[in-house]
Amino acid sequence: MHLAYPAVLAALLFCTGLYGVLARRNAILVLMSVELMLNAVNLNLVAFDVWLRDTLHAGQALTLFVIAIAAAEIGIGLAIVLMVYRNRGTSDIDRLRDSAESDATDEAAARSVEAESVATGSAEARAEAGAPAKNAEATA
């Protein structure tokens, strides 16, 4: 068997996985694409091990380690994706990134209003921040 056949197949698998990682928006499909890329590496390891006729079979031993790492990665990755889906209601990567950025800007705006109310001591700034006015009892 020629080395070119498994090498071309591994390159196609790796390119398909890379496209999936870069183009997909669903987190589960991204994890599946990473698995495709790892399987392409496994195919190369075994093909070069057979081609080089290694007596220690180092390529096959490394393949077992990559399979174990891939199993751990998919287990932890799916747990994270399920937890994010339960909390946010979506596994769309773009929406998660946008909501994280909007949460950070909302918190920063709330902090600036609060800092303004402390610095100026004005009743209007306290009302914007949600704090009661100083002389609310006196005016009532």
mmCIF file of N, CA and C in Angstrom:
data_model
loop_
_atom_site.group_PDB
_atom_site.id
_atom_site.type_symbol
_atom_site.label_atom_id
_atom_site.label_comp_id
_atom_site.label_asym_id
_atom_site.label_seq_id
_atom_site.Cartn_x
_atom_site.Cartn_y
_atom_site.Cartn_z
ATOM 1 N N MET A 1 0.844 -1.185 0.000
ATOM 2 C CA MET A 1 0.000 0.000 0.000
ATOM 3 C C MET A 1 0.885 1.243 0.000
ATOM 4 N N HIS A 2 0.530 2.216 -0.812
ATOM 5 C CA HIS A 2 1.274 3.459 -0.877
ATOM 6 C C HIS A 2 0.908 4.347 0.307
ATOM 7 N N LEU A 3 1.853 5.178 0.689
ATOM 8 C CA LEU A 3 1.619 6.104 1.793
ATOM 9 C C LEU A 3 0.719 7.260 1.368
ATOM 10 N N ALA A 4 0.629 7.493 0.070
ATOM 11 C CA ALA A 4 -0.136 8.646 -0.424
ATOM 12 C C ALA A 4 -1.633 8.510 -0.139
ATOM 13 N N TYR A 5 -2.182 7.310 -0.200
ATOM 14 C CA TYR A 5 -3.622 7.141 -0.012
ATOM 15 C C TYR A 5 -4.084 7.560 1.386
ATOM 16 N N PRO A 6 -3.498 7.012 2.447
ATOM 17 C CA PRO A 6 -3.952 7.469 3.774
ATOM 18 C C PRO A 6 -3.570 8.914 4.057
ATOM 19 N N ALA A 7 -2.479 9.400 3.485
ATOM 20 C CA ALA A 7 -2.072 10.785 3.717
ATOM 21 C C ALA A 7 -3.065 11.757 3.067
ATOM 22 N N VAL A 8 -3.533 11.436 1.874
ATOM 23 C CA VAL A 8 -4.518 12.291 1.199
ATOM 24 C C VAL A 8 -5.852 12.239 1.942
ATOM 25 N N LEU A 9 -6.244 11.037 2.371
ATOM 26 C CA LEU A 9 -7.485 10.914 3.134
ATOM 27 C C LEU A 9 -7.407 11.694 4.444
ATOM 28 N N ALA A 10 -6.247 11.615 5.118
ATOM 29 C CA ALA A 10 -6.069 12.364 6.366
ATOM 30 C C ALA A 10 -6.095 13.864 6.112
ATOM 31 N N ALA A 11 -5.508 14.302 5.011
ATOM 32 C CA ALA A 11 -5.529 15.732 4.689
ATOM 33 C C ALA A 11 -6.957 16.201 4.412
ATOM 34 N N LEU A 12 -7.735 15.382 3.708
ATOM 35 C CA LEU A 12 -9.136 15.738 3.450
ATOM 36 C C LEU A 12 -9.946 15.788 4.751
ATOM 37 N N LEU A 13 -9.720 14.816 5.622
ATOM 38 C CA LEU A 13 -10.414 14.819 6.915
ATOM 39 C C LEU A 13 -10.045 16.049 7.733
ATOM 40 N N PHE A 14 -8.758 16.369 7.753
ATOM 41 C CA PHE A 14 -8.300 17.509 8.540
ATOM 42 C C PHE A 14 -8.870 18.812 7.976
ATOM 43 N N CYS A 15 -8.879 18.955 6.651
ATOM 44 C CA CYS A 15 -9.427 20.177 6.044
ATOM 45 C C CYS A 15 -10.933 20.285 6.291
ATOM 46 N N THR A 16 -11.642 19.161 6.264
ATOM 47 C CA THR A 16 -13.070 19.178 6.563
ATOM 48 C C THR A 16 -13.307 19.604 8.012
ATOM 49 N N GLY A 17 -12.496 19.074 8.926
ATOM 50 C CA GLY A 17 -12.614 19.467 10.329
ATOM 51 C C GLY A 17 -12.271 20.924 10.553
ATOM 52 N N LEU A 18 -11.249 21.409 9.874
ATOM 53 C CA LEU A 18 -10.863 22.810 10.006
ATOM 54 C C LEU A 18 -11.960 23.734 9.485
ATOM 55 N N TYR A 19 -12.558 23.359 8.367
ATOM 56 C CA TYR A 19 -13.674 24.141 7.845
ATOM 57 C C TYR A 19 -14.832 24.149 8.845
ATOM 58 N N GLY A 20 -15.103 23.007 9.442
ATOM 59 C CA GLY A 20 -16.181 22.924 10.420
ATOM 60 C C GLY A 20 -15.935 23.789 11.636
ATOM 61 N N VAL A 21 -14.699 23.855 12.088
ATOM 62 C CA VAL A 21 -14.371 24.689 13.248
ATOM 63 C C VAL A 21 -14.517 26.168 12.905
ATOM 64 N N LEU A 22 -14.090 26.549 11.720
ATOM 65 C CA LEU A 22 -14.107 27.965 11.355
ATOM 66 C C LEU A 22 -15.484 28.456 10.895
ATOM 67 N N ALA A 23 -16.289 27.587 10.301
ATOM 68 C CA ALA A 23 -17.532 28.046 9.682
ATOM 69 C C ALA A 23 -18.777 27.768 10.509
ATOM 70 N N ARG A 24 -18.743 26.822 11.410
ATOM 71 C CA ARG A 24 -19.948 26.438 12.141
ATOM 72 C C ARG A 24 -20.210 27.374 13.302
ATOM 73 N N ARG A 25 -21.478 27.501 13.654
ATOM 74 C CA ARG A 25 -21.868 28.346 14.771
ATOM 75 C C ARG A 25 -22.355 27.536 15.952
ATOM 76 N N ASN A 26 -22.727 26.295 15.726
ATOM 77 C CA ASN A 26 -23.208 25.443 16.796
ATOM 78 C C ASN A 26 -22.015 24.818 17.508
ATOM 79 N N ALA A 27 -22.012 24.873 18.823
ATOM 80 C CA ALA A 27 -20.867 24.396 19.600
ATOM 81 C C ALA A 27 -20.684 22.886 19.467
ATOM 82 N N ILE A 28 -21.754 22.145 19.339
ATOM 83 C CA ILE A 28 -21.633 20.692 19.208
ATOM 84 C C ILE A 28 -21.013 20.330 17.869
ATOM 85 N N LEU A 29 -21.372 21.045 16.808
ATOM 86 C CA LEU A 29 -20.747 20.792 15.503
ATOM 87 C C LEU A 29 -19.270 21.173 15.510
ATOM 88 N N VAL A 30 -18.903 22.171 16.271
ATOM 89 C CA VAL A 30 -17.491 22.534 16.390
ATOM 90 C C VAL A 30 -16.728 21.411 17.092
ATOM 91 N N LEU A 31 -17.320 20.834 18.139
ATOM 92 C CA LEU A 31 -16.670 19.709 18.817
ATOM 93 C C LEU A 31 -16.534 18.503 17.889
ATOM 94 N N MET A 32 -17.546 18.257 17.063
ATOM 95 C CA MET A 32 -17.448 17.155 16.107
ATOM 96 C C MET A 32 -16.352 17.418 15.079
ATOM 97 N N SER A 33 -16.174 18.655 14.692
ATOM 98 C CA SER A 33 -15.123 19.000 13.730
ATOM 99 C C SER A 33 -13.734 18.816 14.348
ATOM 100 N N VAL A 34 -13.604 19.132 15.618
ATOM 101 C CA VAL A 34 -12.333 18.893 16.310
ATOM 102 C C VAL A 34 -12.036 17.398 16.340
ATOM 103 N N GLU A 35 -13.067 16.585 16.553
ATOM 104 C CA GLU A 35 -12.885 15.136 16.540
ATOM 105 C C GLU A 35 -12.433 14.648 15.158
ATOM 106 N N LEU A 36 -12.962 15.239 14.096
ATOM 107 C CA LEU A 36 -12.499 14.886 12.751
ATOM 108 C C LEU A 36 -11.017 15.187 12.571
ATOM 109 N N MET A 37 -10.599 16.334 13.085
ATOM 110 C CA MET A 37 -9.189 16.700 12.962
ATOM 111 C C MET A 37 -8.307 15.735 13.758
ATOM 112 N N LEU A 38 -8.741 15.343 14.944
ATOM 113 C CA LEU A 38 -7.962 14.388 15.731
ATOM 114 C C LEU A 38 -7.907 13.018 15.052
ATOM 115 N N ASN A 39 -8.981 12.617 14.404
ATOM 116 C CA ASN A 39 -8.969 11.341 13.684
ATOM 117 C C ASN A 39 -8.051 11.395 12.468
ATOM 118 N N ALA A 40 -7.927 12.547 11.853
ATOM 119 C CA ALA A 40 -6.975 12.690 10.751
ATOM 120 C C ALA A 40 -5.544 12.521 11.258
ATOM 121 N N VAL A 41 -5.267 13.064 12.430
ATOM 122 C CA VAL A 41 -3.940 12.886 13.028
ATOM 123 C C VAL A 41 -3.703 11.413 13.354
ATOM 124 N N ASN A 42 -4.716 10.741 13.884
ATOM 125 C CA ASN A 42 -4.587 9.315 14.185
ATOM 126 C C ASN A 42 -4.298 8.503 12.929
ATOM 127 N N LEU A 43 -4.965 8.821 11.844
ATOM 128 C CA LEU A 43 -4.740 8.116 10.588
ATOM 129 C C LEU A 43 -3.309 8.314 10.106
ATOM 130 N N ASN A 44 -2.798 9.530 10.222
ATOM 131 C CA ASN A 44 -1.402 9.778 9.842
ATOM 132 C C ASN A 44 -0.432 9.028 10.738
ATOM 133 N N LEU A 45 -0.692 9.006 12.033
ATOM 134 C CA LEU A 45 0.205 8.293 12.950
ATOM 135 C C LEU A 45 0.288 6.806 12.606
ATOM 136 N N VAL A 46 -0.842 6.186 12.368
ATOM 137 C CA VAL A 46 -0.844 4.758 12.055
ATOM 138 C C VAL A 46 -0.237 4.500 10.681
ATOM 139 N N ALA A 47 -0.536 5.342 9.702
ATOM 140 C CA ALA A 47 0.007 5.136 8.354
ATOM 141 C C ALA A 47 1.529 5.261 8.347
ATOM 142 N N PHE A 48 2.062 6.268 9.038
ATOM 143 C CA PHE A 48 3.521 6.404 9.069
ATOM 144 C C PHE A 48 4.169 5.317 9.912
ATOM 145 N N ASP A 49 3.473 4.817 10.912
ATOM 146 C CA ASP A 49 4.003 3.711 11.701
ATOM 147 C C ASP A 49 4.147 2.456 10.839
ATOM 148 N N VAL A 50 3.137 2.188 10.017
ATOM 149 C CA VAL A 50 3.207 1.027 9.130
ATOM 150 C C VAL A 50 4.245 1.244 8.046
ATOM 151 N N TRP A 51 4.329 2.461 7.513
ATOM 152 C CA TRP A 51 5.263 2.743 6.416
ATOM 153 C C TRP A 51 6.714 2.665 6.877
ATOM 154 N N LEU A 52 6.993 3.136 8.086
ATOM 155 C CA LEU A 52 8.359 3.107 8.603
ATOM 156 C C LEU A 52 8.727 1.760 9.205
ATOM 157 N N ARG A 53 7.766 0.867 9.391
ATOM 158 C CA ARG A 53 7.978 -0.456 9.985
ATOM 159 C C ARG A 53 8.687 -0.339 11.336
ATOM 160 N N ASP A 54 8.128 0.495 12.176
ATOM 161 C CA ASP A 54 8.693 0.725 13.505
ATOM 162 C C ASP A 54 8.467 -0.507 14.368
ATOM 163 N N THR A 55 9.541 -1.002 15.000
ATOM 164 C CA THR A 55 9.403 -2.204 15.836
ATOM 165 C C THR A 55 8.704 -1.911 17.157
ATOM 166 N N LEU A 56 8.763 -0.683 17.623
ATOM 167 C CA LEU A 56 8.093 -0.324 18.874
ATOM 168 C C LEU A 56 6.638 0.094 18.657
ATOM 169 N N HIS A 57 6.255 0.309 17.422
ATOM 170 C CA HIS A 57 4.908 0.769 17.079
ATOM 171 C C HIS A 57 4.543 2.037 17.847
ATOM 172 N N ALA A 58 5.422 3.017 17.772
ATOM 173 C CA ALA A 58 5.217 4.273 18.491
ATOM 174 C C ALA A 58 4.015 5.037 17.951
ATOM 175 N N GLY A 59 3.758 4.958 16.656
ATOM 176 C CA GLY A 59 2.610 5.650 16.075
ATOM 177 C C GLY A 59 1.297 5.108 16.608
ATOM 178 N N GLN A 60 1.230 3.790 16.759
ATOM 179 C CA GLN A 60 0.012 3.194 17.285
ATOM 180 C C GLN A 60 -0.156 3.510 18.772
ATOM 181 N N ALA A 61 0.941 3.562 19.508
ATOM 182 C CA ALA A 61 0.872 3.920 20.927
ATOM 183 C C ALA A 61 0.409 5.374 21.093
ATOM 184 N N LEU A 62 0.939 6.262 20.262
ATOM 185 C CA LEU A 62 0.502 7.656 20.323
ATOM 186 C C LEU A 62 -0.964 7.799 19.922
ATOM 187 N N THR A 63 -1.409 6.956 19.002
ATOM 188 C CA THR A 63 -2.817 6.980 18.603
ATOM 189 C C THR A 63 -3.719 6.647 19.779
ATOM 190 N N LEU A 64 -3.314 5.692 20.605
ATOM 191 C CA LEU A 64 -4.114 5.367 21.790
ATOM 192 C C LEU A 64 -4.197 6.552 22.746
ATOM 193 N N PHE A 65 -3.091 7.270 22.913
ATOM 194 C CA PHE A 65 -3.114 8.454 23.770
ATOM 195 C C PHE A 65 -4.024 9.544 23.185
ATOM 196 N N VAL A 66 -3.977 9.737 21.880
ATOM 197 C CA VAL A 66 -4.826 10.753 21.241
ATOM 198 C C VAL A 66 -6.297 10.373 21.376
ATOM 199 N N ILE A 67 -6.608 9.078 21.266
ATOM 200 C CA ILE A 67 -7.991 8.635 21.437
ATOM 201 C C ILE A 67 -8.460 8.904 22.861
ATOM 202 N N ALA A 68 -7.603 8.653 23.846
ATOM 203 C CA ALA A 68 -7.975 8.912 25.244
ATOM 204 C C ALA A 68 -8.181 10.409 25.489
ATOM 205 N N ILE A 69 -7.309 11.220 24.932
ATOM 206 C CA ILE A 69 -7.447 12.677 25.091
ATOM 207 C C ILE A 69 -8.713 13.165 24.384
ATOM 208 N N ALA A 70 -9.019 12.605 23.221
ATOM 209 C CA ALA A 70 -10.225 13.004 22.494
ATOM 210 C C ALA A 70 -11.478 12.625 23.272
ATOM 211 N N ALA A 71 -11.464 11.462 23.926
ATOM 212 C CA ALA A 71 -12.626 11.054 24.718
ATOM 213 C C ALA A 71 -12.827 11.999 25.905
ATOM 214 N N ALA A 72 -11.739 12.378 26.555
ATOM 215 C CA ALA A 72 -11.846 13.315 27.681
ATOM 216 C C ALA A 72 -12.314 14.686 27.191
ATOM 217 N N GLU A 73 -11.797 15.106 26.054
ATOM 218 C CA GLU A 73 -12.179 16.416 25.497
ATOM 219 C C GLU A 73 -13.654 16.461 25.145
ATOM 220 N N ILE A 74 -14.164 15.408 24.552
ATOM 221 C CA ILE A 74 -15.565 15.427 24.149
ATOM 222 C C ILE A 74 -16.469 15.329 25.373
ATOM 223 N N GLY A 75 -16.049 14.605 26.394
ATOM 224 C CA GLY A 75 -16.846 14.526 27.614
ATOM 225 C C GLY A 75 -16.944 15.859 28.324
ATOM 226 N N ILE A 76 -15.828 16.515 28.502
ATOM 227 C CA ILE A 76 -15.817 17.822 29.172
ATOM 228 C C ILE A 76 -16.482 18.874 28.288
ATOM 229 N N GLY A 77 -16.213 18.820 26.988
ATOM 230 C CA GLY A 77 -16.811 19.791 26.072
ATOM 231 C C GLY A 77 -18.323 19.701 26.035
ATOM 232 N N LEU A 78 -18.856 18.492 25.988
ATOM 233 C CA LEU A 78 -20.313 18.335 25.981
ATOM 234 C C LEU A 78 -20.930 18.777 27.307
ATOM 235 N N ALA A 79 -20.233 18.533 28.405
ATOM 236 C CA ALA A 79 -20.742 18.992 29.701
ATOM 237 C C ALA A 79 -20.815 20.518 29.741
ATOM 238 N N ILE A 80 -19.792 21.180 29.211
ATOM 239 C CA ILE A 80 -19.789 22.643 29.180
ATOM 240 C C ILE A 80 -20.886 23.162 28.258
ATOM 241 N N VAL A 81 -21.039 22.549 27.095
ATOM 242 C CA VAL A 81 -22.067 22.992 26.148
ATOM 243 C C VAL A 81 -23.461 22.803 26.741
ATOM 244 N N LEU A 82 -23.713 21.686 27.410
ATOM 245 C CA LEU A 82 -25.026 21.471 28.022
ATOM 246 C C LEU A 82 -25.298 22.475 29.132
ATOM 247 N N MET A 83 -24.293 22.802 29.919
ATOM 248 C CA MET A 83 -24.482 23.776 30.992
ATOM 249 C C MET A 83 -24.752 25.178 30.419
ATOM 250 N N VAL A 84 -24.032 25.543 29.364
ATOM 251 C CA VAL A 84 -24.264 26.836 28.725
ATOM 252 C C VAL A 84 -25.652 26.868 28.100
ATOM 253 N N TYR A 85 -26.075 25.768 27.498
ATOM 254 C CA TYR A 85 -27.409 25.713 26.886
ATOM 255 C C TYR A 85 -28.498 25.852 27.949
ATOM 256 N N ARG A 86 -28.311 25.242 29.097
ATOM 257 C CA ARG A 86 -29.304 25.358 30.170
ATOM 258 C C ARG A 86 -29.378 26.781 30.710
ATOM 259 N N ASN A 87 -28.224 27.435 30.825
ATOM 260 C CA ASN A 87 -28.201 28.790 31.382
ATOM 261 C C ASN A 87 -28.647 29.853 30.387
ATOM 262 N N ARG A 88 -28.210 29.739 29.137
ATOM 263 C CA ARG A 88 -28.463 30.790 28.144
ATOM 264 C C ARG A 88 -29.581 30.453 27.173
ATOM 265 N N GLY A 89 -29.912 29.165 27.019
ATOM 266 C CA GLY A 89 -30.969 28.779 26.097
ATOM 267 C C GLY A 89 -30.524 28.612 24.665
ATOM 268 N N THR A 90 -29.240 28.706 24.383
ATOM 269 C CA THR A 90 -28.725 28.526 23.028
ATOM 270 C C THR A 90 -27.305 27.987 23.093
ATOM 271 N N SER A 91 -26.918 27.282 22.028
ATOM 272 C CA SER A 91 -25.534 26.835 21.920
ATOM 273 C C SER A 91 -24.852 27.486 20.720
ATOM 274 N N ASP A 92 -25.454 28.546 20.207
ATOM 275 C CA ASP A 92 -24.902 29.301 19.090
ATOM 276 C C ASP A 92 -23.714 30.126 19.593
ATOM 277 N N ILE A 93 -22.552 29.911 19.027
ATOM 278 C CA ILE A 93 -21.321 30.536 19.521
ATOM 279 C C ILE A 93 -21.362 32.052 19.344
ATOM 280 N N ASP A 94 -21.894 32.534 18.215
ATOM 281 C CA ASP A 94 -21.954 33.979 17.991
ATOM 282 C C ASP A 94 -22.864 34.670 19.002
ATOM 283 N N ARG A 95 -24.011 34.072 19.301
ATOM 284 C CA ARG A 95 -24.918 34.669 20.286
ATOM 285 C C ARG A 95 -24.315 34.679 21.674
ATOM 286 N N LEU A 96 -23.561 33.630 22.010
ATOM 287 C CA LEU A 96 -22.928 33.589 23.331
ATOM 288 C C LEU A 96 -21.885 34.682 23.462
ATOM 289 N N ARG A 97 -21.107 34.902 22.416
ATOM 290 C CA ARG A 97 -20.092 35.944 22.456
ATOM 291 C C ARG A 97 -20.736 37.319 22.529
ATOM 292 N N ASP A 98 -21.800 37.549 21.754
ATOM 293 C CA ASP A 98 -22.470 38.843 21.769
ATOM 294 C C ASP A 98 -23.127 39.117 23.111
ATOM 295 N N SER A 99 -23.749 38.097 23.709
ATOM 296 C CA SER A 99 -24.396 38.314 25.005
ATOM 297 C C SER A 99 -23.370 38.548 26.097
ATOM 298 N N ALA A 100 -22.200 37.927 26.002
ATOM 299 C CA ALA A 100 -21.160 38.164 27.001
ATOM 300 C C ALA A 100 -20.638 39.585 26.891
ATOM 301 N N GLU A 101 -20.506 40.107 25.664
ATOM 302 C CA GLU A 101 -20.048 41.481 25.487
ATOM 303 C C GLU A 101 -21.096 42.475 25.964
ATOM 304 N N SER A 102 -22.379 42.206 25.713
ATOM 305 C CA SER A 102 -23.413 43.132 26.153
ATOM 306 C C SER A 102 -23.557 43.106 27.669
ATOM 307 N N ASP A 103 -23.358 41.959 28.309
ATOM 308 C CA ASP A 103 -23.392 41.887 29.766
ATOM 309 C C ASP A 103 -22.268 42.717 30.365
ATOM 310 N N ALA A 104 -21.097 42.655 29.762
ATOM 311 C CA ALA A 104 -19.959 43.417 30.274
ATOM 312 C C ALA A 104 -20.196 44.918 30.112
ATOM 313 N N THR A 105 -20.792 45.335 29.005
ATOM 314 C CA THR A 105 -21.043 46.769 28.814
ATOM 315 C C THR A 105 -22.150 47.250 29.738
ATOM 316 N N ASP A 106 -23.159 46.408 30.011
ATOM 317 C CA ASP A 106 -24.209 46.791 30.954
ATOM 318 C C ASP A 106 -23.648 46.971 32.361
ATOM 319 N N GLU A 107 -22.759 46.072 32.772
ATOM 320 C CA GLU A 107 -22.151 46.190 34.098
ATOM 321 C C GLU A 107 -21.274 47.438 34.181
ATOM 322 N N ALA A 108 -20.541 47.735 33.111
ATOM 323 C CA ALA A 108 -19.679 48.923 33.107
ATOM 324 C C ALA A 108 -20.517 50.192 33.176
ATOM 325 N N ALA A 109 -21.652 50.228 32.477
ATOM 326 C CA ALA A 109 -22.523 51.405 32.524
ATOM 327 C C ALA A 109 -23.118 51.581 33.915
ATOM 328 N N ALA A 110 -23.502 50.496 34.556
ATOM 329 C CA ALA A 110 -24.061 50.585 35.908
ATOM 330 C C ALA A 110 -23.014 51.088 36.894
ATOM 331 N N ARG A 111 -21.770 50.639 36.733
ATOM 332 C CA ARG A 111 -20.696 51.097 37.621
ATOM 333 C C ARG A 111 -20.411 52.580 37.420
ATOM 334 N N SER A 112 -20.460 53.063 36.179
ATOM 335 C CA SER A 112 -20.172 54.477 35.933
ATOM 336 C C SER A 112 -21.263 55.359 36.516
ATOM 337 N N VAL A 113 -22.529 54.938 36.430
ATOM 338 C CA VAL A 113 -23.618 55.713 37.017
ATOM 339 C C VAL A 113 -23.484 55.727 38.534
ATOM 340 N N GLU A 114 -23.116 54.591 39.104
ATOM 341 C CA GLU A 114 -22.948 54.511 40.560
ATOM 342 C C GLU A 114 -21.779 55.380 41.015
ATOM 343 N N ALA A 115 -20.692 55.352 40.265
ATOM 344 C CA ALA A 115 -19.537 56.185 40.621
ATOM 345 C C ALA A 115 -19.880 57.662 40.502
ATOM 346 N N GLU A 116 -20.681 58.021 39.503
ATOM 347 C CA GLU A 116 -21.087 59.415 39.337
ATOM 348 C C GLU A 116 -21.946 59.871 40.508
ATOM 349 N N SER A 117 -22.823 59.004 40.984
ATOM 350 C CA SER A 117 -23.689 59.389 42.101
ATOM 351 C C SER A 117 -22.891 59.555 43.385
ATOM 352 N N VAL A 118 -21.883 58.753 43.573
ATOM 353 C CA VAL A 118 -21.046 58.888 44.769
ATOM 354 C C VAL A 118 -20.196 60.152 44.676
ATOM 355 N N ALA A 119 -19.679 60.432 43.489
ATOM 356 C CA ALA A 119 -18.792 61.584 43.322
ATOM 357 C C ALA A 119 -19.555 62.898 43.431
ATOM 358 N N THR A 120 -20.719 62.996 42.788
ATOM 359 C CA THR A 120 -21.445 64.258 42.783
ATOM 360 C C THR A 120 -22.385 64.402 43.966
ATOM 361 N N GLY A 121 -22.903 63.302 44.451
ATOM 362 C CA GLY A 121 -23.811 63.360 45.574
ATOM 363 C C GLY A 121 -25.172 63.900 45.205
ATOM 364 N N SER A 122 -25.501 63.969 43.927
ATOM 365 C CA SER A 122 -26.768 64.558 43.498
ATOM 366 C C SER A 122 -27.893 63.544 43.598
ATOM 367 N N ALA A 123 -29.068 64.030 43.814
ATOM 368 C CA ALA A 123 -30.242 63.174 43.952
ATOM 369 C C ALA A 123 -30.614 62.539 42.610
ATOM 370 N N GLU A 124 -30.378 63.275 41.505
ATOM 371 C CA GLU A 124 -30.717 62.728 40.192
ATOM 372 C C GLU A 124 -29.841 61.526 39.862
ATOM 373 N N ALA A 125 -28.549 61.629 40.161
ATOM 374 C CA ALA A 125 -27.645 60.522 39.863
ATOM 375 C C ALA A 125 -27.972 59.320 40.732
ATOM 376 N N ARG A 126 -28.386 59.571 41.988
ATOM 377 C CA ARG A 126 -28.782 58.458 42.858
ATOM 378 C C ARG A 126 -30.056 57.795 42.335
ATOM 379 N N ALA A 127 -30.967 58.588 41.830
ATOM 380 C CA ALA A 127 -32.203 58.033 41.291
ATOM 381 C C ALA A 127 -31.922 57.175 40.066
ATOM 382 N N GLU A 128 -30.943 57.598 39.227
ATOM 383 C CA GLU A 128 -30.568 56.792 38.061
ATOM 384 C C GLU A 128 -29.949 55.486 38.498
ATOM 385 N N ALA A 129 -29.161 55.520 39.567
ATOM 386 C CA ALA A 129 -28.503 54.313 40.049
ATOM 387 C C ALA A 129 -29.452 53.445 40.859
ATOM 388 N N GLY A 130 -30.629 53.978 41.219
ATOM 389 C CA GLY A 130 -31.584 53.193 41.970
ATOM 390 C C GLY A 130 -31.478 53.402 43.471
ATOM 391 N N ALA A 131 -30.649 54.338 43.918
ATOM 392 C CA ALA A 131 -30.477 54.606 45.343
ATOM 393 C C ALA A 131 -31.491 55.655 45.780
ATOM 394 N N PRO A 132 -31.954 55.610 47.008
ATOM 395 C CA PRO A 132 -32.901 56.622 47.481
ATOM 396 C C PRO A 132 -32.205 57.955 47.665
ATOM 397 N N ALA A 133 -32.956 59.023 47.515
ATOM 398 C CA ALA A 133 -32.397 60.365 47.685
ATOM 399 C C ALA A 133 -32.157 60.634 49.164
ATOM 400 N N LYS A 134 -31.224 61.568 49.464
ATOM 401 C CA LYS A 134 -30.876 61.887 50.843
ATOM 402 C C LYS A 134 -32.056 62.509 51.575
ATOM 403 N N ASN A 135 -32.710 63.433 50.937
ATOM 404 C CA ASN A 135 -33.759 64.203 51.590
ATOM 405 C C ASN A 135 -35.150 63.715 51.209
ATOM 406 N N ALA A 136 -35.293 62.426 50.965
ATOM 407 C CA ALA A 136 -36.587 61.884 50.565
ATOM 408 C C ALA A 136 -37.584 61.978 51.722
ATOM 409 N N GLU A 137 -37.094 61.793 52.950
ATOM 410 C CA GLU A 137 -37.990 61.874 54.102
ATOM 411 C C GLU A 137 -38.380 63.310 54.378
ATOM 412 N N ALA A 138 -37.450 64.244 54.144
ATOM 413 C CA ALA A 138 -37.721 65.640 54.416
ATOM 414 C C ALA A 138 -38.738 66.206 53.434
ATOM 415 N N THR A 139 -38.699 65.738 52.184
ATOM 416 C CA THR A 139 -39.621 66.268 51.191
ATOM 417 C C THR A 139 -41.001 65.640 51.308
ATOM 418 N N ALA A 140 -41.115 64.486 51.956
ATOM 419 C CA ALA A 140 -42.413 63.803 52.030
ATOM 420 C C ALA A 140 -43.280 64.299 53.167
#
